[in-house]
């Protein structure tokens, strides 16, 4: 990984087989850097939408939020969607709200059983 990198794709959100969206982690030390990374993601990406995680809301501006949303990108602060639970990290209830909001931004109709699906068992677990 580039030492100066401010963005890394950490995975994809795939709410159904026909829809997959990249999830990026943005680490920016200024509002300018965040705006630049959001703009770069919009211009260089071939995806119809993306979830852009940041550690906090620090450096967010109304202009950056609006630019991201108008190009089907959603900024999400990790401090609001992840919490420590002993020695593990767990999603908060806010995470589902962000995903629902993102689905609206990209005009995606989620399957009716989306919230009721159980995660697949981990390999080697019965």
mmCIF file of N, CA and C in Angstrom:
data_model
loop_
_atom_site.group_PDB
_atom_site.id
_atom_site.type_symbol
_atom_site.label_atom_id
_atom_site.label_comp_id
_atom_site.label_asym_id
_atom_site.label_seq_id
_atom_site.Cartn_x
_atom_site.Cartn_y
_atom_site.Cartn_z
ATOM 1 N N UNK A 1 0.848 -1.184 0.000
ATOM 2 C CA UNK A 1 0.000 0.000 0.000
ATOM 3 C C UNK A 1 0.886 1.236 0.000
ATOM 4 N N UNK A 2 0.508 2.205 -0.775
ATOM 5 C CA UNK A 2 1.216 3.474 -0.867
ATOM 6 C C UNK A 2 1.208 4.172 0.489
ATOM 7 N N UNK A 3 2.378 4.624 0.964
ATOM 8 C CA UNK A 3 2.478 5.294 2.258
ATOM 9 C C UNK A 3 1.649 6.562 2.319
ATOM 10 N N UNK A 4 1.459 7.231 1.184
ATOM 11 C CA UNK A 4 0.709 8.475 1.152
ATOM 12 C C UNK A 4 -0.765 8.266 0.814
ATOM 13 N N UNK A 5 -1.178 7.025 0.711
ATOM 14 C CA UNK A 5 -2.568 6.741 0.337
ATOM 15 C C UNK A 5 -3.518 7.275 1.396
ATOM 16 N N UNK A 6 -4.604 7.859 0.947
ATOM 17 C CA UNK A 6 -5.640 8.354 1.842
ATOM 18 C C UNK A 6 -6.920 7.556 1.672
ATOM 19 N N UNK A 7 -6.905 6.609 0.746
ATOM 20 C CA UNK A 7 -8.100 5.833 0.448
ATOM 21 C C UNK A 7 -7.722 4.399 0.119
ATOM 22 N N UNK A 8 -8.505 3.467 0.655
ATOM 23 C CA UNK A 8 -8.302 2.061 0.331
ATOM 24 C C UNK A 8 -9.670 1.395 0.250
ATOM 25 N N UNK A 9 -9.848 0.590 -0.788
ATOM 26 C CA UNK A 9 -11.105 -0.157 -0.888
ATOM 27 C C UNK A 9 -10.992 -1.342 0.058
ATOM 28 N N UNK A 10 -11.907 -1.389 1.031
ATOM 29 C CA UNK A 10 -11.839 -2.448 2.044
ATOM 30 C C UNK A 10 -12.840 -3.571 1.788
ATOM 31 N N UNK A 11 -13.663 -3.417 0.779
ATOM 32 C CA UNK A 11 -14.612 -4.465 0.460
ATOM 33 C C UNK A 11 -15.728 -3.945 -0.417
ATOM 34 N N UNK A 12 -16.794 -4.727 -0.468
ATOM 35 C CA UNK A 12 -17.979 -4.370 -1.245
ATOM 36 C C UNK A 12 -19.220 -4.653 -0.417
ATOM 37 N N UNK A 13 -20.262 -3.876 -0.666
ATOM 38 C CA UNK A 13 -21.566 -4.171 -0.086
ATOM 39 C C UNK A 13 -22.389 -4.776 -1.212
ATOM 40 N N UNK A 14 -22.865 -5.982 -1.002
ATOM 41 C CA UNK A 14 -23.637 -6.689 -2.015
ATOM 42 C C UNK A 14 -24.988 -7.094 -1.419
ATOM 43 N N UNK A 15 -25.956 -6.170 -1.477
ATOM 44 C CA UNK A 15 -27.255 -6.442 -0.865
ATOM 45 C C UNK A 15 -28.060 -7.513 -1.599
ATOM 46 N N UNK A 16 -27.750 -7.715 -2.869
ATOM 47 C CA UNK A 16 -28.347 -8.796 -3.643
ATOM 48 C C UNK A 16 -27.387 -9.133 -4.785
ATOM 49 N N UNK A 17 -27.601 -10.263 -5.421
ATOM 50 C CA UNK A 17 -26.645 -10.750 -6.415
ATOM 51 C C UNK A 17 -26.443 -9.804 -7.590
ATOM 52 N N UNK A 18 -27.433 -9.042 -7.918
ATOM 53 C CA UNK A 18 -27.336 -8.160 -9.079
ATOM 54 C C UNK A 18 -26.819 -6.764 -8.737
ATOM 55 N N UNK A 19 -26.445 -6.531 -7.495
ATOM 56 C CA UNK A 19 -26.003 -5.196 -7.086
ATOM 57 C C UNK A 19 -24.808 -5.302 -6.138
ATOM 58 N N UNK A 20 -23.710 -4.658 -6.524
ATOM 59 C CA UNK A 20 -22.518 -4.648 -5.681
ATOM 60 C C UNK A 20 -21.924 -3.242 -5.720
ATOM 61 N N UNK A 21 -21.560 -2.737 -4.533
ATOM 62 C CA UNK A 21 -21.031 -1.386 -4.423
ATOM 63 C C UNK A 21 -19.754 -1.408 -3.598
ATOM 64 N N UNK A 22 -18.703 -0.705 -4.042
ATOM 65 C CA UNK A 22 -17.461 -0.696 -3.278
ATOM 66 C C UNK A 22 -17.599 0.096 -1.976
ATOM 67 N N UNK A 23 -16.814 -0.316 -0.991
ATOM 68 C CA UNK A 23 -16.737 0.372 0.295
ATOM 69 C C UNK A 23 -15.281 0.799 0.467
ATOM 70 N N UNK A 24 -15.069 2.100 0.612
ATOM 71 C CA UNK A 24 -13.727 2.661 0.757
ATOM 72 C C UNK A 24 -13.556 3.244 2.156
ATOM 73 N N UNK A 25 -12.353 3.124 2.688
ATOM 74 C CA UNK A 25 -11.985 3.794 3.922
ATOM 75 C C UNK A 25 -11.122 4.981 3.549
ATOM 76 N N UNK A 26 -11.567 6.181 3.933
ATOM 77 C CA UNK A 26 -10.836 7.419 3.640
ATOM 78 C C UNK A 26 -10.211 7.934 4.925
ATOM 79 N N UNK A 27 -8.908 8.114 4.911
ATOM 80 C CA UNK A 27 -8.188 8.679 6.050
ATOM 81 C C UNK A 27 -7.611 10.015 5.580
ATOM 82 N N UNK A 28 -8.237 11.091 6.003
ATOM 83 C CA UNK A 28 -7.854 12.420 5.535
ATOM 84 C C UNK A 28 -7.577 13.326 6.725
ATOM 85 N N UNK A 29 -6.522 14.129 6.609
ATOM 86 C CA UNK A 29 -6.114 14.993 7.714
ATOM 87 C C UNK A 29 -6.615 16.428 7.578
ATOM 88 N N UNK A 30 -7.361 16.708 6.513
ATOM 89 C CA UNK A 30 -7.898 18.052 6.346
ATOM 90 C C UNK A 30 -9.170 17.989 5.510
ATOM 91 N N UNK A 31 -9.932 19.060 5.552
ATOM 92 C CA UNK A 31 -11.153 19.140 4.741
ATOM 93 C C UNK A 31 -10.791 19.105 3.259
ATOM 94 N N UNK A 32 -9.677 19.737 2.899
ATOM 95 C CA UNK A 32 -9.230 19.738 1.505
ATOM 96 C C UNK A 32 -8.925 18.308 1.044
ATOM 97 N N UNK A 33 -8.190 17.548 1.871
ATOM 98 C CA UNK A 33 -7.862 16.170 1.508
ATOM 99 C C UNK A 33 -9.125 15.320 1.332
ATOM 100 N N UNK A 34 -10.087 15.497 2.230
ATOM 101 C CA UNK A 34 -11.329 14.729 2.135
ATOM 102 C C UNK A 34 -12.073 15.084 0.852
ATOM 103 N N UNK A 35 -12.192 16.365 0.579
ATOM 104 C CA UNK A 35 -12.867 16.803 -0.643
ATOM 105 C C UNK A 35 -12.166 16.237 -1.876
ATOM 106 N N UNK A 36 -10.838 16.260 -1.869
ATOM 107 C CA UNK A 36 -10.057 15.736 -2.990
ATOM 108 C C UNK A 36 -10.301 14.238 -3.170
ATOM 109 N N UNK A 37 -10.304 13.472 -2.093
ATOM 110 C CA UNK A 37 -10.517 12.023 -2.177
ATOM 111 C C UNK A 37 -11.928 11.687 -2.650
ATOM 112 N N UNK A 38 -12.921 12.426 -2.164
ATOM 113 C CA UNK A 38 -14.297 12.201 -2.611
ATOM 114 C C UNK A 38 -14.400 12.515 -4.100
ATOM 115 N N UNK A 39 -13.817 13.634 -4.533
ATOM 116 C CA UNK A 39 -13.847 14.011 -5.939
ATOM 117 C C UNK A 39 -13.124 12.967 -6.791
ATOM 118 N N UNK A 40 -11.962 12.505 -6.327
ATOM 119 C CA UNK A 40 -11.186 11.502 -7.064
ATOM 120 C C UNK A 40 -11.995 10.207 -7.202
ATOM 121 N N UNK A 41 -12.675 9.813 -6.140
ATOM 122 C CA UNK A 41 -13.484 8.598 -6.172
ATOM 123 C C UNK A 41 -14.627 8.740 -7.180
ATOM 124 N N UNK A 42 -15.224 9.922 -7.235
ATOM 125 C CA UNK A 42 -16.326 10.167 -8.173
ATOM 126 C C UNK A 42 -15.819 10.091 -9.612
ATOM 127 N N UNK A 43 -14.706 10.753 -9.886
ATOM 128 C CA UNK A 43 -14.193 10.849 -11.253
ATOM 129 C C UNK A 43 -13.611 9.524 -11.743
ATOM 130 N N UNK A 44 -12.870 8.820 -10.893
ATOM 131 C CA UNK A 44 -12.155 7.632 -11.340
ATOM 132 C C UNK A 44 -12.959 6.343 -11.252
ATOM 133 N N UNK A 45 -14.034 6.343 -10.539
ATOM 134 C CA UNK A 45 -14.790 5.118 -10.329
ATOM 135 C C UNK A 45 -15.739 4.828 -11.479
ATOM 136 N N UNK A 46 -15.858 3.562 -11.808
ATOM 137 C CA UNK A 46 -16.821 3.128 -12.822
ATOM 138 C C UNK A 46 -18.100 2.621 -12.167
ATOM 139 N N UNK A 47 -18.129 2.609 -10.835
ATOM 140 C CA UNK A 47 -19.275 2.085 -10.098
ATOM 141 C C UNK A 47 -20.415 3.094 -10.067
ATOM 142 N N UNK A 48 -21.661 2.611 -10.021
ATOM 143 C CA UNK A 48 -22.811 3.524 -9.967
ATOM 144 C C UNK A 48 -23.042 4.127 -8.587
ATOM 145 N N UNK A 49 -22.232 3.758 -7.613
ATOM 146 C CA UNK A 49 -22.352 4.288 -6.263
ATOM 147 C C UNK A 49 -21.268 3.689 -5.393
ATOM 148 N N UNK A 50 -21.044 4.280 -4.218
ATOM 149 C CA UNK A 50 -20.032 3.763 -3.305
ATOM 150 C C UNK A 50 -20.306 4.273 -1.894
ATOM 151 N N UNK A 51 -19.846 3.491 -0.930
ATOM 152 C CA UNK A 51 -19.905 3.888 0.476
ATOM 153 C C UNK A 51 -18.513 4.329 0.872
ATOM 154 N N UNK A 52 -18.407 5.535 1.417
ATOM 155 C CA UNK A 52 -17.120 6.120 1.783
ATOM 156 C C UNK A 52 -17.064 6.275 3.300
ATOM 157 N N UNK A 53 -16.282 5.428 3.944
ATOM 158 C CA UNK A 53 -16.146 5.460 5.405
ATOM 159 C C UNK A 53 -15.050 6.429 5.807
ATOM 160 N N UNK A 54 -15.289 7.188 6.866
ATOM 161 C CA UNK A 54 -14.265 8.037 7.467
ATOM 162 C C UNK A 54 -14.262 7.741 8.964
ATOM 163 N N UNK A 55 -13.149 7.966 9.657
ATOM 164 C CA UNK A 55 -13.136 7.674 11.095
ATOM 165 C C UNK A 55 -14.199 8.444 11.879
ATOM 166 N N UNK A 56 -14.357 9.724 11.560
ATOM 167 C CA UNK A 56 -15.337 10.583 12.235
ATOM 168 C C UNK A 56 -15.938 11.529 11.199
ATOM 169 N N UNK A 57 -16.755 12.469 11.674
ATOM 170 C CA UNK A 57 -17.298 13.494 10.779
ATOM 171 C C UNK A 57 -16.328 14.684 10.614
ATOM 172 N N UNK A 58 -15.183 14.597 11.261
ATOM 173 C CA UNK A 58 -14.213 15.684 11.169
ATOM 174 C C UNK A 58 -13.868 15.928 9.693
ATOM 175 N N UNK A 59 -13.790 17.144 9.317
ATOM 176 C CA UNK A 59 -13.447 17.597 7.972
ATOM 177 C C UNK A 59 -14.607 17.506 6.979
ATOM 178 N N UNK A 60 -15.774 17.044 7.413
ATOM 179 C CA UNK A 60 -16.914 17.025 6.512
ATOM 180 C C UNK A 60 -17.428 18.455 6.355
ATOM 181 N N UNK A 61 -17.814 18.803 5.164
ATOM 182 C CA UNK A 61 -18.481 20.092 4.931
ATOM 183 C C UNK A 61 -19.786 19.798 4.197
ATOM 184 N N UNK A 62 -20.695 20.735 4.252
ATOM 185 C CA UNK A 62 -21.965 20.559 3.535
ATOM 186 C C UNK A 62 -21.712 20.348 2.046
ATOM 187 N N UNK A 63 -20.739 21.073 1.518
ATOM 188 C CA UNK A 63 -20.424 20.960 0.087
ATOM 189 C C UNK A 63 -19.925 19.557 -0.264
ATOM 190 N N UNK A 64 -19.046 18.999 0.559
ATOM 191 C CA UNK A 64 -18.524 17.656 0.303
ATOM 192 C C UNK A 64 -19.629 16.612 0.417
ATOM 193 N N UNK A 65 -20.472 16.730 1.435
ATOM 194 C CA UNK A 65 -21.595 15.800 1.618
ATOM 195 C C UNK A 65 -22.518 15.857 0.408
ATOM 196 N N UNK A 66 -22.874 17.064 -0.017
ATOM 197 C CA UNK A 66 -23.790 17.236 -1.149
ATOM 198 C C UNK A 66 -23.175 16.742 -2.456
ATOM 199 N N UNK A 67 -21.877 17.021 -2.668
ATOM 200 C CA UNK A 67 -21.200 16.529 -3.878
ATOM 201 C C UNK A 67 -21.207 15.007 -3.909
ATOM 202 N N UNK A 68 -20.902 14.400 -2.770
ATOM 203 C CA UNK A 68 -20.880 12.935 -2.702
ATOM 204 C C UNK A 68 -22.270 12.377 -3.015
ATOM 205 N N UNK A 69 -23.280 12.895 -2.363
ATOM 206 C CA UNK A 69 -24.646 12.377 -2.568
ATOM 207 C C UNK A 69 -25.141 12.586 -3.991
ATOM 208 N N UNK A 70 -24.799 13.737 -4.577
ATOM 209 C CA UNK A 70 -25.274 13.997 -5.941
ATOM 210 C C UNK A 70 -24.628 13.043 -6.944
ATOM 211 N N UNK A 71 -23.539 12.397 -6.555
ATOM 212 C CA UNK A 71 -22.875 11.406 -7.410
ATOM 213 C C UNK A 71 -23.005 9.994 -6.838
ATOM 214 N N UNK A 72 -24.039 9.799 -6.024
ATOM 215 C CA UNK A 72 -24.370 8.483 -5.461
ATOM 216 C C UNK A 72 -23.257 7.882 -4.612
ATOM 217 N N UNK A 73 -22.653 8.741 -3.810
ATOM 218 C CA UNK A 73 -21.669 8.312 -2.817
ATOM 219 C C UNK A 73 -22.215 8.720 -1.452
ATOM 220 N N UNK A 74 -22.007 7.866 -0.454
ATOM 221 C CA UNK A 74 -22.482 8.188 0.881
ATOM 222 C C UNK A 74 -21.314 8.179 1.854
ATOM 223 N N UNK A 75 -21.108 9.306 2.530
ATOM 224 C CA UNK A 75 -20.109 9.386 3.592
ATOM 225 C C UNK A 75 -20.699 8.784 4.862
ATOM 226 N N UNK A 76 -19.920 7.934 5.527
ATOM 227 C CA UNK A 76 -20.371 7.280 6.753
ATOM 228 C C UNK A 76 -19.258 7.380 7.794
ATOM 229 N N UNK A 77 -19.529 7.959 8.972
ATOM 230 C CA UNK A 77 -18.508 8.026 10.025
ATOM 231 C C UNK A 77 -18.442 6.699 10.797
ATOM 232 N N UNK A 78 -17.274 6.089 10.822
ATOM 233 C CA UNK A 78 -17.110 4.804 11.516
ATOM 234 C C UNK A 78 -17.472 4.894 12.995
ATOM 235 N N UNK A 79 -17.212 6.032 13.614
ATOM 236 C CA UNK A 79 -17.487 6.174 15.049
ATOM 237 C C UNK A 79 -18.975 6.031 15.366
ATOM 238 N N UNK A 80 -19.831 6.166 14.355
ATOM 239 C CA UNK A 80 -21.271 6.030 14.567
ATOM 240 C C UNK A 80 -21.806 4.649 14.209
ATOM 241 N N UNK A 81 -21.015 3.848 13.491
ATOM 242 C CA UNK A 81 -21.539 2.562 13.013
ATOM 243 C C UNK A 81 -20.778 1.350 13.540
ATOM 244 N N UNK A 82 -19.699 1.589 14.266
ATOM 245 C CA UNK A 82 -18.908 0.493 14.839
ATOM 246 C C UNK A 82 -18.656 0.804 16.312
ATOM 247 N N UNK A 83 -18.808 -0.241 17.159
ATOM 248 C CA UNK A 83 -18.533 -0.063 18.581
ATOM 249 C C UNK A 83 -17.779 -1.276 19.105
ATOM 250 N N UNK A 84 -17.007 -1.051 20.147
ATOM 251 C CA UNK A 84 -16.271 -2.139 20.782
ATOM 252 C C UNK A 84 -17.216 -2.950 21.659
ATOM 253 N N UNK A 85 -17.065 -4.266 21.581
ATOM 254 C CA UNK A 85 -17.851 -5.183 22.406
ATOM 255 C C UNK A 85 -16.873 -6.214 22.940
ATOM 256 N N UNK A 86 -16.292 -5.916 24.097
ATOM 257 C CA UNK A 86 -15.218 -6.775 24.610
ATOM 258 C C UNK A 86 -14.002 -6.634 23.711
ATOM 259 N N UNK A 87 -13.542 -7.743 23.177
ATOM 260 C CA UNK A 87 -12.377 -7.674 22.286
ATOM 261 C C UNK A 87 -12.795 -7.792 20.818
ATOM 262 N N UNK A 88 -14.053 -7.504 20.519
ATOM 263 C CA UNK A 88 -14.572 -7.557 19.152
ATOM 264 C C UNK A 88 -15.199 -6.214 18.783
ATOM 265 N N UNK A 89 -15.333 -5.985 17.498
ATOM 266 C CA UNK A 89 -16.036 -4.811 16.996
ATOM 267 C C UNK A 89 -17.382 -5.264 16.450
ATOM 268 N N UNK A 90 -18.420 -4.509 16.736
ATOM 269 C CA UNK A 90 -19.774 -4.835 16.295
ATOM 270 C C UNK A 90 -20.384 -3.613 15.616
ATOM 271 N N UNK A 91 -21.287 -3.879 14.683
ATOM 272 C CA UNK A 91 -22.011 -2.772 14.047
ATOM 273 C C UNK A 91 -23.059 -2.236 15.011
ATOM 274 N N UNK A 92 -23.312 -0.950 14.932
ATOM 275 C CA UNK A 92 -24.373 -0.337 15.728
ATOM 276 C C UNK A 92 -25.676 -0.398 14.929
ATOM 277 N N UNK A 93 -26.763 -0.054 15.581
ATOM 278 C CA UNK A 93 -28.052 -0.033 14.876
ATOM 279 C C UNK A 93 -28.068 1.049 13.791
ATOM 280 N N UNK A 94 -27.212 2.055 13.903
ATOM 281 C CA UNK A 94 -27.152 3.116 12.897
ATOM 282 C C UNK A 94 -26.671 2.601 11.538
ATOM 283 N N UNK A 95 -25.890 1.534 11.536
ATOM 284 C CA UNK A 95 -25.345 1.001 10.283
ATOM 285 C C UNK A 95 -26.471 0.657 9.308
ATOM 286 N N UNK A 96 -27.503 0.007 9.779
ATOM 287 C CA UNK A 96 -28.633 -0.361 8.918
ATOM 288 C C UNK A 96 -29.319 0.877 8.350
ATOM 289 N N UNK A 97 -29.401 1.938 9.157
ATOM 290 C CA UNK A 97 -30.005 3.175 8.666
ATOM 291 C C UNK A 97 -29.176 3.784 7.540
ATOM 292 N N UNK A 98 -27.861 3.758 7.688
ATOM 293 C CA UNK A 98 -26.991 4.261 6.618
ATOM 294 C C UNK A 98 -27.149 3.420 5.352
ATOM 295 N N UNK A 99 -27.218 2.099 5.495
ATOM 296 C CA UNK A 99 -27.385 1.229 4.328
ATOM 297 C C UNK A 99 -28.727 1.481 3.644
ATOM 298 N N UNK A 100 -29.776 1.681 4.434
ATOM 299 C CA UNK A 100 -31.088 1.994 3.858
ATOM 300 C C UNK A 100 -31.024 3.325 3.106
ATOM 301 N N UNK A 101 -30.347 4.310 3.692
ATOM 302 C CA UNK A 101 -30.188 5.604 3.028
ATOM 303 C C UNK A 101 -29.399 5.491 1.745
ATOM 304 N N UNK A 102 -28.347 4.676 1.770
ATOM 305 C CA UNK A 102 -27.543 4.475 0.560
ATOM 306 C C UNK A 102 -28.388 3.806 -0.520
ATOM 307 N N UNK A 103 -29.189 2.824 -0.147
ATOM 308 C CA UNK A 103 -30.061 2.146 -1.117
ATOM 309 C C UNK A 103 -30.987 3.157 -1.792
ATOM 310 N N UNK A 104 -31.475 4.135 -1.043
ATOM 311 C CA UNK A 104 -32.322 5.176 -1.632
ATOM 312 C C UNK A 104 -31.522 6.047 -2.593
ATOM 313 N N UNK A 105 -30.294 6.393 -2.205
ATOM 314 C CA UNK A 105 -29.455 7.243 -3.048
ATOM 315 C C UNK A 105 -29.196 6.586 -4.399
ATOM 316 N N UNK A 106 -28.925 5.278 -4.389
ATOM 317 C CA UNK A 106 -28.617 4.576 -5.643
ATOM 318 C C UNK A 106 -29.870 3.979 -6.289
ATOM 319 N N UNK A 107 -31.019 4.304 -5.711
ATOM 320 C CA UNK A 107 -32.319 3.846 -6.230
ATOM 321 C C UNK A 107 -32.375 2.325 -6.338
ATOM 322 N N UNK A 108 -32.022 1.693 -5.241
ATOM 323 C CA UNK A 108 -31.989 0.243 -5.159
ATOM 324 C C UNK A 108 -33.136 -0.239 -4.292
ATOM 325 N N UNK A 109 -33.920 -1.142 -4.822
ATOM 326 C CA UNK A 109 -34.999 -1.739 -4.034
ATOM 327 C C UNK A 109 -34.428 -2.987 -3.382
ATOM 328 N N UNK A 110 -34.359 -2.958 -2.063
ATOM 329 C CA UNK A 110 -33.821 -4.101 -1.331
ATOM 330 C C UNK A 110 -34.830 -5.237 -1.300
ATOM 331 N N UNK A 111 -34.355 -6.465 -1.309
ATOM 332 C CA UNK A 111 -35.281 -7.599 -1.213
ATOM 333 C C UNK A 111 -36.104 -7.507 0.069
ATOM 334 N N UNK A 112 -37.315 -8.021 0.039
ATOM 335 C CA UNK A 112 -38.204 -7.917 1.200
ATOM 336 C C UNK A 112 -37.634 -8.630 2.418
ATOM 337 N N UNK A 113 -36.811 -9.632 2.206
ATOM 338 C CA UNK A 113 -36.233 -10.368 3.334
ATOM 339 C C UNK A 113 -34.838 -9.867 3.701
ATOM 340 N N UNK A 114 -34.448 -8.706 3.204
ATOM 341 C CA UNK A 114 -33.083 -8.213 3.419
ATOM 342 C C UNK A 114 -32.698 -8.157 4.894
ATOM 343 N N UNK A 115 -33.537 -7.565 5.730
ATOM 344 C CA UNK A 115 -33.210 -7.427 7.154
ATOM 345 C C UNK A 115 -33.350 -8.730 7.925
ATOM 346 N N UNK A 116 -34.001 -9.720 7.344
ATOM 347 C CA UNK A 116 -34.223 -10.982 8.043
ATOM 348 C C UNK A 116 -33.225 -12.067 7.677
ATOM 349 N N UNK A 117 -32.308 -11.771 6.760
ATOM 350 C CA UNK A 117 -31.363 -12.800 6.341
ATOM 351 C C UNK A 117 -30.290 -12.974 7.403
ATOM 352 N N UNK A 118 -29.926 -14.216 7.648
ATOM 353 C CA UNK A 118 -28.869 -14.522 8.613
ATOM 354 C C UNK A 118 -27.548 -14.602 7.867
ATOM 355 N N UNK A 119 -26.447 -14.179 8.482
ATOM 356 C CA UNK A 119 -25.162 -14.313 7.816
ATOM 357 C C UNK A 119 -24.832 -15.789 7.619
ATOM 358 N N UNK A 120 -24.099 -16.054 6.550
ATOM 359 C CA UNK A 120 -23.683 -17.424 6.289
ATOM 360 C C UNK A 120 -22.744 -17.896 7.387
ATOM 361 N N UNK A 121 -22.801 -19.178 7.743
ATOM 362 C CA UNK A 121 -21.891 -19.666 8.782
ATOM 363 C C UNK A 121 -20.446 -19.613 8.291
ATOM 364 N N UNK A 122 -19.550 -19.357 9.218
ATOM 365 C CA UNK A 122 -18.131 -19.313 8.868
ATOM 366 C C UNK A 122 -17.661 -20.725 8.567
ATOM 367 N N UNK A 123 -16.705 -20.830 7.678
ATOM 368 C CA UNK A 123 -16.165 -22.128 7.311
ATOM 369 C C UNK A 123 -15.646 -22.834 8.561
ATOM 370 N N UNK A 124 -15.962 -24.101 8.699
ATOM 371 C CA UNK A 124 -15.500 -24.880 9.848
ATOM 372 C C UNK A 124 -16.410 -24.762 11.051
ATOM 373 N N UNK A 125 -17.479 -23.966 10.942
ATOM 374 C CA UNK A 125 -18.420 -23.799 12.055
ATOM 375 C C UNK A 125 -19.705 -24.534 11.718
ATOM 376 N N UNK A 126 -20.262 -25.268 12.672
ATOM 377 C CA UNK A 126 -21.519 -25.989 12.422
ATOM 378 C C UNK A 126 -22.585 -25.504 13.336
#
